[in-house]
Coordinates of C-alpha atoms and ligand atoms in Angstrom, one line a residue:
M712 CA -81.3 -15.2 -53.0
T713 CA -81.8 -13.7 -56.1
A714 CA -81.7 -10.0 -54.8
Q715 CA -78.5 -9.4 -56.5
R716 CA -78.2 -11.2 -59.3
P717 CA -80.4 -8.2 -61.4
E718 CA -77.5 -6.0 -61.1
S719 CA -74.8 -8.9 -62.1
V720 CA -76.9 -9.4 -65.2
A721 CA -76.7 -5.4 -65.9
A722 CA -73.1 -5.3 -64.9
A723 CA -72.8 -8.1 -67.8
L724 CA -75.1 -6.2 -70.3
R725 CA -72.7 -2.7 -69.8
G726 CA -69.6 -4.9 -70.5
R727 CA -71.1 -6.0 -73.9
E728 CA -72.9 -2.7 -74.5
L729 CA -76.0 -3.8 -74.5
D730 CA -79.1 -2.0 -72.6
L731 CA -81.5 -4.1 -72.0
L732 CA -81.8 -7.9 -71.8
F733 CA -84.7 -9.9 -73.2
V734 CA -84.4 -13.3 -70.3
S735 CA -87.4 -16.2 -71.5
H736 CA -86.0 -19.7 -71.2
L737 CA -87.6 -20.5 -67.8
V738 CA -84.7 -22.1 -65.7
N739 CA -82.7 -18.2 -66.8
V740 CA -86.2 -16.5 -65.2
R741 CA -86.1 -18.5 -62.0
W742 CA -82.5 -18.0 -61.2
L743 CA -83.0 -14.3 -62.1
T744 CA -86.2 -13.6 -60.2
G745 CA -87.0 -16.5 -58.4
F746 CA -90.3 -17.5 -59.8
T747 CA -91.0 -21.4 -60.3
G748 CA -94.0 -21.0 -62.4
S749 CA -94.0 -22.4 -66.0
S750 CA -94.9 -19.4 -67.5
G751 CA -92.5 -16.2 -67.4
A752 CA -90.2 -13.6 -68.6
A753 CA -88.3 -10.6 -67.5
I754 CA -86.8 -7.6 -68.5
V755 CA -83.4 -6.3 -67.2
G756 CA -81.3 -3.6 -67.7
N757 CA -79.2 -0.3 -65.4
G758 CA -82.9 0.5 -63.8
T759 CA -84.8 -2.0 -65.0
R760 CA -86.4 -5.1 -63.5
R761 CA -89.6 -5.9 -65.8
F762 CA -91.3 -9.3 -64.9
V763 CA -94.3 -10.4 -67.3
T764 CA -96.5 -13.6 -66.6
D765 CA -99.8 -14.5 -67.2
F766 CA -103.2 -14.3 -64.9
R767 CA -102.6 -18.0 -63.6
Y768 CA -99.3 -16.7 -61.8
L769 CA -100.6 -13.1 -60.1
S770 CA -100.3 -14.5 -56.8
Q771 CA -97.6 -16.8 -57.1
S772 CA -95.2 -14.0 -58.7
E773 CA -96.1 -11.5 -56.3
E774 CA -95.5 -14.4 -52.9
Q775 CA -91.9 -15.0 -55.2
L776 CA -90.4 -11.7 -57.0
D777 CA -89.6 -9.2 -54.2
G778 CA -90.8 -5.4 -54.4
S779 CA -87.7 -4.3 -57.0
W780 CA -89.7 -6.0 -59.6
E781 CA -92.6 -4.4 -61.9
R782 CA -95.0 -7.3 -62.3
E783 CA -97.2 -7.3 -65.3
I784 CA -99.7 -9.4 -66.2
A785 CA -101.0 -10.5 -70.2
Q786 CA -102.2 -12.8 -72.2
D787 CA -99.2 -12.6 -74.7
L788 CA -95.6 -12.2 -72.7
L789 CA -93.9 -11.1 -76.4
E790 CA -96.5 -8.2 -77.2
Q791 CA -97.1 -7.1 -73.3
A792 CA -92.9 -7.6 -73.0
A793 CA -92.0 -5.6 -76.4
G794 CA -95.0 -2.8 -76.0
G795 CA -93.0 -1.4 -72.5
L796 CA -89.7 -1.2 -74.4
P797 CA -88.5 2.7 -74.4
S798 CA -89.7 4.0 -77.9
N799 CA -87.3 6.6 -78.4
G800 CA -83.6 6.9 -78.7
P801 CA -81.3 3.9 -79.8
V802 CA -82.2 1.0 -77.7
R803 CA -80.0 -2.1 -77.8
L804 CA -82.2 -5.6 -77.0
G805 CA -80.4 -9.0 -76.1
F806 CA -82.3 -11.8 -76.4
D807 CA -81.4 -14.7 -75.7
D808 CA -80.7 -17.0 -79.2
E809 CA -80.0 -20.4 -77.8
H810 CA -83.4 -20.4 -76.2
V811 CA -85.6 -17.9 -78.6
S812 CA -86.8 -20.0 -81.5
V813 CA -86.8 -18.4 -85.0
K814 CA -90.7 -18.0 -84.9
Q815 CA -90.4 -16.2 -81.7
H816 CA -87.5 -14.1 -83.3
E817 CA -90.0 -13.1 -85.8
K818 CA -92.8 -12.3 -83.8
L819 CA -90.2 -10.0 -81.6
R820 CA -88.8 -8.2 -84.3
R821 CA -92.1 -7.3 -85.7
L822 CA -93.8 -5.5 -82.2
V823 CA -90.7 -4.3 -80.5
P824 CA -90.4 -0.3 -81.7
E825 CA -88.1 0.9 -85.0
N826 CA -85.7 2.2 -82.2
V827 CA -84.9 -1.1 -80.5
E828 CA -82.3 -3.0 -82.1
L829 CA -82.3 -7.0 -81.4
V830 CA -79.2 -7.9 -80.7
A831 CA -78.0 -12.1 -80.5
A832 CA -76.7 -12.0 -76.3
G833 CA -77.2 -15.8 -75.6
G834 CA -75.3 -17.7 -72.6
I835 CA -75.4 -13.7 -70.4
V836 CA -77.4 -15.5 -67.7
E837 CA -75.4 -18.8 -68.0
E838 CA -71.9 -17.3 -67.0
L839 CA -73.4 -16.0 -64.1
R840 CA -75.5 -19.6 -63.2
M841 CA -72.1 -21.2 -63.0
V842 CA -70.8 -19.3 -60.0
K843 CA -73.0 -20.2 -57.1
E844 CA -73.8 -18.6 -54.3
P845 CA -73.1 -20.6 -50.8
E846 CA -76.9 -21.1 -50.7
E847 CA -77.2 -22.7 -54.0
V848 CA -73.7 -24.8 -52.3
E849 CA -76.0 -25.8 -49.6
R850 CA -79.2 -26.5 -52.5
I851 CA -76.8 -28.7 -54.5
R852 CA -75.0 -30.6 -51.5
A853 CA -78.3 -31.5 -49.8
A854 CA -80.1 -33.4 -53.0
A855 CA -76.8 -34.7 -53.5
L856 CA -76.8 -36.1 -49.8
L857 CA -80.6 -37.0 -51.0
A858 CA -80.0 -38.6 -53.4
D859 CA -76.9 -41.1 -52.2
A860 CA -78.9 -42.5 -49.2
A861 CA -81.9 -43.3 -51.4
L862 CA -80.1 -45.1 -53.6
E863 CA -78.3 -46.9 -50.0
R864 CA -82.2 -48.3 -49.7
V865 CA -82.6 -49.5 -52.8
L866 CA -79.1 -51.0 -53.1
G867 CA -80.3 -52.7 -49.0
R868 CA -82.7 -54.4 -51.4
G869 CA -80.1 -55.9 -53.4
L870 CA -79.3 -55.7 -57.2
A871 CA -78.4 -59.3 -58.5
G872 CA -81.8 -61.4 -60.0
R873 CA -83.6 -58.0 -60.1
T874 CA -84.3 -56.1 -63.4
E875 CA -82.6 -53.0 -64.1
R876 CA -85.6 -51.2 -65.1
D877 CA -87.3 -52.3 -62.0
V878 CA -84.4 -50.9 -59.5
A879 CA -84.2 -48.0 -61.5
V880 CA -87.9 -47.2 -60.7
D881 CA -86.9 -47.8 -57.3
L882 CA -84.6 -45.5 -57.3
E883 CA -87.5 -42.8 -58.7
T884 CA -89.8 -43.3 -56.1
E885 CA -87.2 -43.5 -53.1
V886 CA -85.8 -39.8 -53.9
R887 CA -90.0 -39.4 -54.0
H888 CA -90.5 -40.4 -51.1
M889 CA -87.7 -38.7 -49.2
G890 CA -88.3 -35.6 -50.0
A891 CA -87.3 -34.6 -53.4
E892 CA -89.6 -33.1 -56.4
G893 CA -88.0 -36.1 -58.1
V894 CA -85.2 -37.2 -59.8
S895 CA -82.6 -34.6 -61.6
F896 CA -83.0 -36.9 -64.7
P897 CA -84.0 -41.1 -66.0
P898 CA -81.8 -43.3 -64.1
I899 CA -79.1 -45.1 -65.4
V900 CA -78.9 -48.7 -64.3
A901 CA -76.5 -50.9 -66.9
S902 CA -75.6 -54.1 -65.9
G903 CA -72.8 -56.5 -67.7
P904 CA -71.6 -55.8 -71.9
H905 CA -74.8 -53.0 -71.5
G906 CA -72.3 -50.7 -69.2
A907 CA -70.7 -49.9 -72.4
L908 CA -72.9 -48.0 -73.3
P909 CA -72.4 -44.6 -71.6
H910 CA -76.3 -43.6 -71.9
A911 CA -77.5 -46.8 -71.4
V912 CA -81.2 -47.3 -71.0
P913 CA -82.4 -50.0 -68.2
R914 CA -84.0 -52.8 -70.0
D915 CA -86.5 -55.7 -68.7
V916 CA -83.7 -58.0 -68.1
E917 CA -82.2 -59.8 -64.9
I918 CA -79.2 -58.3 -62.7
P919 CA -77.1 -61.6 -63.0
E920 CA -74.4 -62.4 -60.5
G921 CA -70.8 -62.0 -61.0
V922 CA -71.2 -58.3 -63.6
L923 CA -70.5 -54.7 -63.3
V924 CA -73.6 -52.8 -62.7
T925 CA -73.6 -48.9 -63.4
I926 CA -75.9 -46.4 -61.8
D927 CA -76.2 -43.1 -62.9
W928 CA -78.1 -41.3 -61.1
G929 CA -79.3 -37.0 -59.6
A930 CA -82.1 -35.8 -57.5
Q931 CA -83.9 -32.5 -58.4
L932 CA -84.7 -30.4 -54.7
D933 CA -85.4 -27.1 -54.1
G934 CA -84.4 -26.6 -57.8
Y935 CA -81.3 -28.2 -57.5
A936 CA -79.6 -31.1 -59.0
S937 CA -77.4 -33.7 -58.6
D938 CA -75.7 -36.3 -60.4
C939 CA -73.5 -39.0 -59.7
T940 CA -72.1 -42.2 -60.4
R941 CA -71.2 -45.5 -58.9
T942 CA -70.2 -49.4 -60.1
Y943 CA -71.6 -52.1 -58.5
A944 CA -70.0 -56.1 -58.4
T945 CA -72.8 -58.6 -58.2
G946 CA -70.1 -60.5 -56.9
A947 CA -66.8 -61.6 -58.3
I948 CA -65.6 -60.9 -61.3
A949 CA -63.0 -61.2 -64.2
D950 CA -60.3 -60.1 -63.7
A951 CA -60.5 -58.0 -66.7
D952 CA -63.1 -56.2 -65.6
R953 CA -61.4 -55.6 -62.1
D954 CA -58.5 -54.3 -64.1
V955 CA -60.9 -51.8 -66.0
Y956 CA -62.7 -50.4 -62.7
E957 CA -59.4 -49.8 -61.1
L958 CA -58.2 -47.8 -64.3
V959 CA -61.2 -45.7 -63.7
Q960 CA -60.9 -44.9 -60.1
R961 CA -56.9 -43.4 -60.9
A962 CA -58.2 -41.4 -63.1
Q963 CA -61.2 -40.1 -61.7
A964 CA -58.9 -39.6 -58.0
A965 CA -56.8 -37.9 -60.5
G966 CA -59.3 -35.6 -62.5
L967 CA -60.7 -35.0 -59.0
A968 CA -57.5 -33.8 -58.0
A969 CA -56.8 -31.3 -60.7
V970 CA -60.1 -29.7 -59.6
R971 CA -59.4 -25.9 -57.9
P972 CA -59.6 -22.7 -59.3
G973 CA -57.2 -21.9 -62.2
P974 CA -56.7 -24.7 -64.9
T975 CA -59.6 -24.9 -67.9
G976 CA -61.9 -27.8 -68.0
K977 CA -60.2 -28.7 -71.5
E978 CA -56.8 -29.1 -68.8
V979 CA -58.7 -31.1 -65.9
D980 CA -59.5 -33.1 -68.5
A981 CA -56.4 -34.2 -70.0
V982 CA -55.3 -35.0 -66.4
A983 CA -57.9 -38.4 -66.1
R984 CA -57.9 -38.9 -69.9
E985 CA -53.6 -39.5 -70.0
I986 CA -54.0 -42.0 -67.5
I987 CA -57.4 -43.7 -69.4
D988 CA -55.4 -43.5 -72.6
G989 CA -52.1 -44.4 -71.6
A990 CA -53.7 -48.2 -70.7
G991 CA -54.7 -48.5 -74.1
H992 CA -58.5 -47.2 -73.7
A993 CA -58.2 -44.3 -75.4
E994 CA -60.9 -44.8 -77.7
H995 CA -63.5 -46.5 -74.6
F996 CA -63.5 -43.1 -73.3
G997 CA -65.4 -40.8 -75.7
H998 CA -67.4 -37.7 -73.3
G999 CA -65.9 -35.2 -71.6
L1000 CA -64.7 -35.0 -68.3
G1001 CA -67.3 -33.1 -66.4
H1002 CA -70.4 -30.7 -66.5
G1003 CA -71.6 -28.2 -64.6
V1004 CA -75.0 -28.6 -62.5
G1005 CA -77.0 -26.4 -60.4
L1006 CA -80.5 -25.6 -61.7
E1007 CA -79.9 -27.5 -64.1
V1008 CA -78.3 -31.3 -65.1
H1009 CA -76.2 -30.3 -67.5
E1010 CA -74.9 -26.3 -67.6
G1011 CA -71.5 -25.1 -67.8
P1012 CA -68.2 -25.2 -67.3
R1013 CA -67.0 -28.4 -69.6
L1014 CA -64.6 -30.3 -68.6
S1015 CA -64.1 -31.3 -71.7
R1016 CA -61.6 -31.2 -74.9
Q1017 CA -63.5 -28.5 -75.9
G1018 CA -64.1 -26.7 -72.1
E1019 CA -61.7 -23.3 -72.3
T1020 CA -64.0 -21.3 -69.5
Q1021 CA -61.3 -21.3 -66.4
L1022 CA -62.4 -23.6 -63.0
A1023 CA -63.1 -21.0 -60.5
P1024 CA -64.7 -20.9 -56.4
G1025 CA -67.8 -21.6 -56.5
Q1026 CA -68.6 -23.5 -59.7
V1027 CA -70.5 -26.9 -59.1
V1028 CA -69.2 -29.4 -62.1
T1029 CA -68.8 -33.5 -61.9
V1030 CA -65.9 -35.5 -62.4
E1031 CA -67.2 -38.6 -64.6
P1032 CA -64.2 -40.4 -66.4
G1033 CA -65.5 -44.1 -68.0
V1034 CA -64.8 -46.6 -69.6
Y1035 CA -66.6 -48.6 -72.6
V1036 CA -65.4 -51.2 -74.0
P1037 CA -68.5 -52.6 -76.7
G1038 CA -69.6 -56.0 -76.0
S1039 CA -67.5 -56.3 -72.9
V1040 CA -68.0 -53.9 -70.0
G1041 CA -68.4 -50.5 -68.8
V1042 CA -67.3 -48.5 -65.7
R1043 CA -67.9 -44.6 -64.7
I1044 CA -67.3 -43.4 -61.9
E1045 CA -68.5 -39.6 -60.7
D1046 CA -68.4 -37.4 -58.2
L1047 CA -70.2 -33.9 -57.5
V1048 CA -67.8 -31.0 -56.6
V1049 CA -67.5 -27.3 -55.5
V1050 CA -64.7 -25.7 -56.3
T1051 CA -63.4 -23.9 -53.4
E1052 CA -60.6 -21.2 -52.8
D1053 CA -57.7 -23.4 -52.5
G1054 CA -59.2 -26.4 -53.9
H1055 CA -62.9 -28.5 -54.2
E1056 CA -64.9 -30.2 -52.0
V1057 CA -66.7 -33.5 -52.6
L1058 CA -70.4 -33.7 -52.3
S1059 CA -70.5 -37.0 -53.2
T1060 CA -70.7 -39.6 -49.9
L1061 CA -71.2 -43.1 -50.9
P1062 CA -67.4 -45.2 -51.6
K1063 CA -65.5 -45.4 -54.3
D1064 CA -64.3 -48.5 -53.6
L1065 CA -65.3 -51.5 -55.6
T1066 CA -67.8 -52.9 -53.4
I1067 CA -69.9 -55.9 -53.6
V1068 CA -73.8 -55.9 -54.1
H1069 CA -75.7 -59.4 -54.4
Ligands
LIG1670 ZN1 -73.9 -38.7 -64.1
LIG1671 ZN1 -72.9 -35.9 -65.3

């Protein structure tokens, strides 16, 4: 799966007039090399494929990296990485300034030969990671299916009368039982007015009958994350709550329909936002419409007012408008979707019409 990736990075480096890239952020190392351990870094460029790890990962790295990589074992990864750099001729070495600390940068600067210029080059690997290969989409799909099945089991045990925390822990356990590495983030279970906090932490508070409950959860499977939100009713709800639900459902459908190659994240965000703004809830939708999902549960591209990236086939994004009325109610509906050549495919499988779960 990873075979073509070093060449893609090398091509991106040429566009930025860089000779080499020092990749130290572990998720990027994993994407690039297939290595899943907790200590490793890579140096890539035209014809250069160096991988540095410590002795604990001698055999794991041998299994996970293909033969094109030169593997180096060292106690100090930075020292080893810098020590192997060419020591003559000008070399422009990119490093990931979003993930290299000031301290590490200082050390790297001290260690590299004089002919090596360090250039801040964050985001190169992240940009490539945005477009998924078919195998990656299948892993994300599998994570989403597992997460959906886990929630169905949890809902089968009911919501009303259980605490938010109990439901969240049940969900985490179920996801693991079903074979995932774990949840892709701590699940959100928020009922009634608590649902008005987009990042609500589950409380030791019983979920009452007749309220809305927002559940935002995901699984991490084979390294890949899923992310989905559904809002359920625990019985007959107030008309005002139902209106908010239907508004979010409409905005979600419209945002989803806009997902296809071409528009920027900002443009897709605007489609859903216009509907919520038009209903007088502009100030109650304070986050972006969505984000990319892959090895990390939050990655590029962003579907938000800052989203300048154009959607392209192979990107996997969420579409998750929400309306949060402080002290009253919160609703969010989130699907995970893959951008295809002529539109999109939804990976989330659970129904979105308001469902009552007692
Ligand atoms: Zn989510
Ligand atoms: Zn999300």
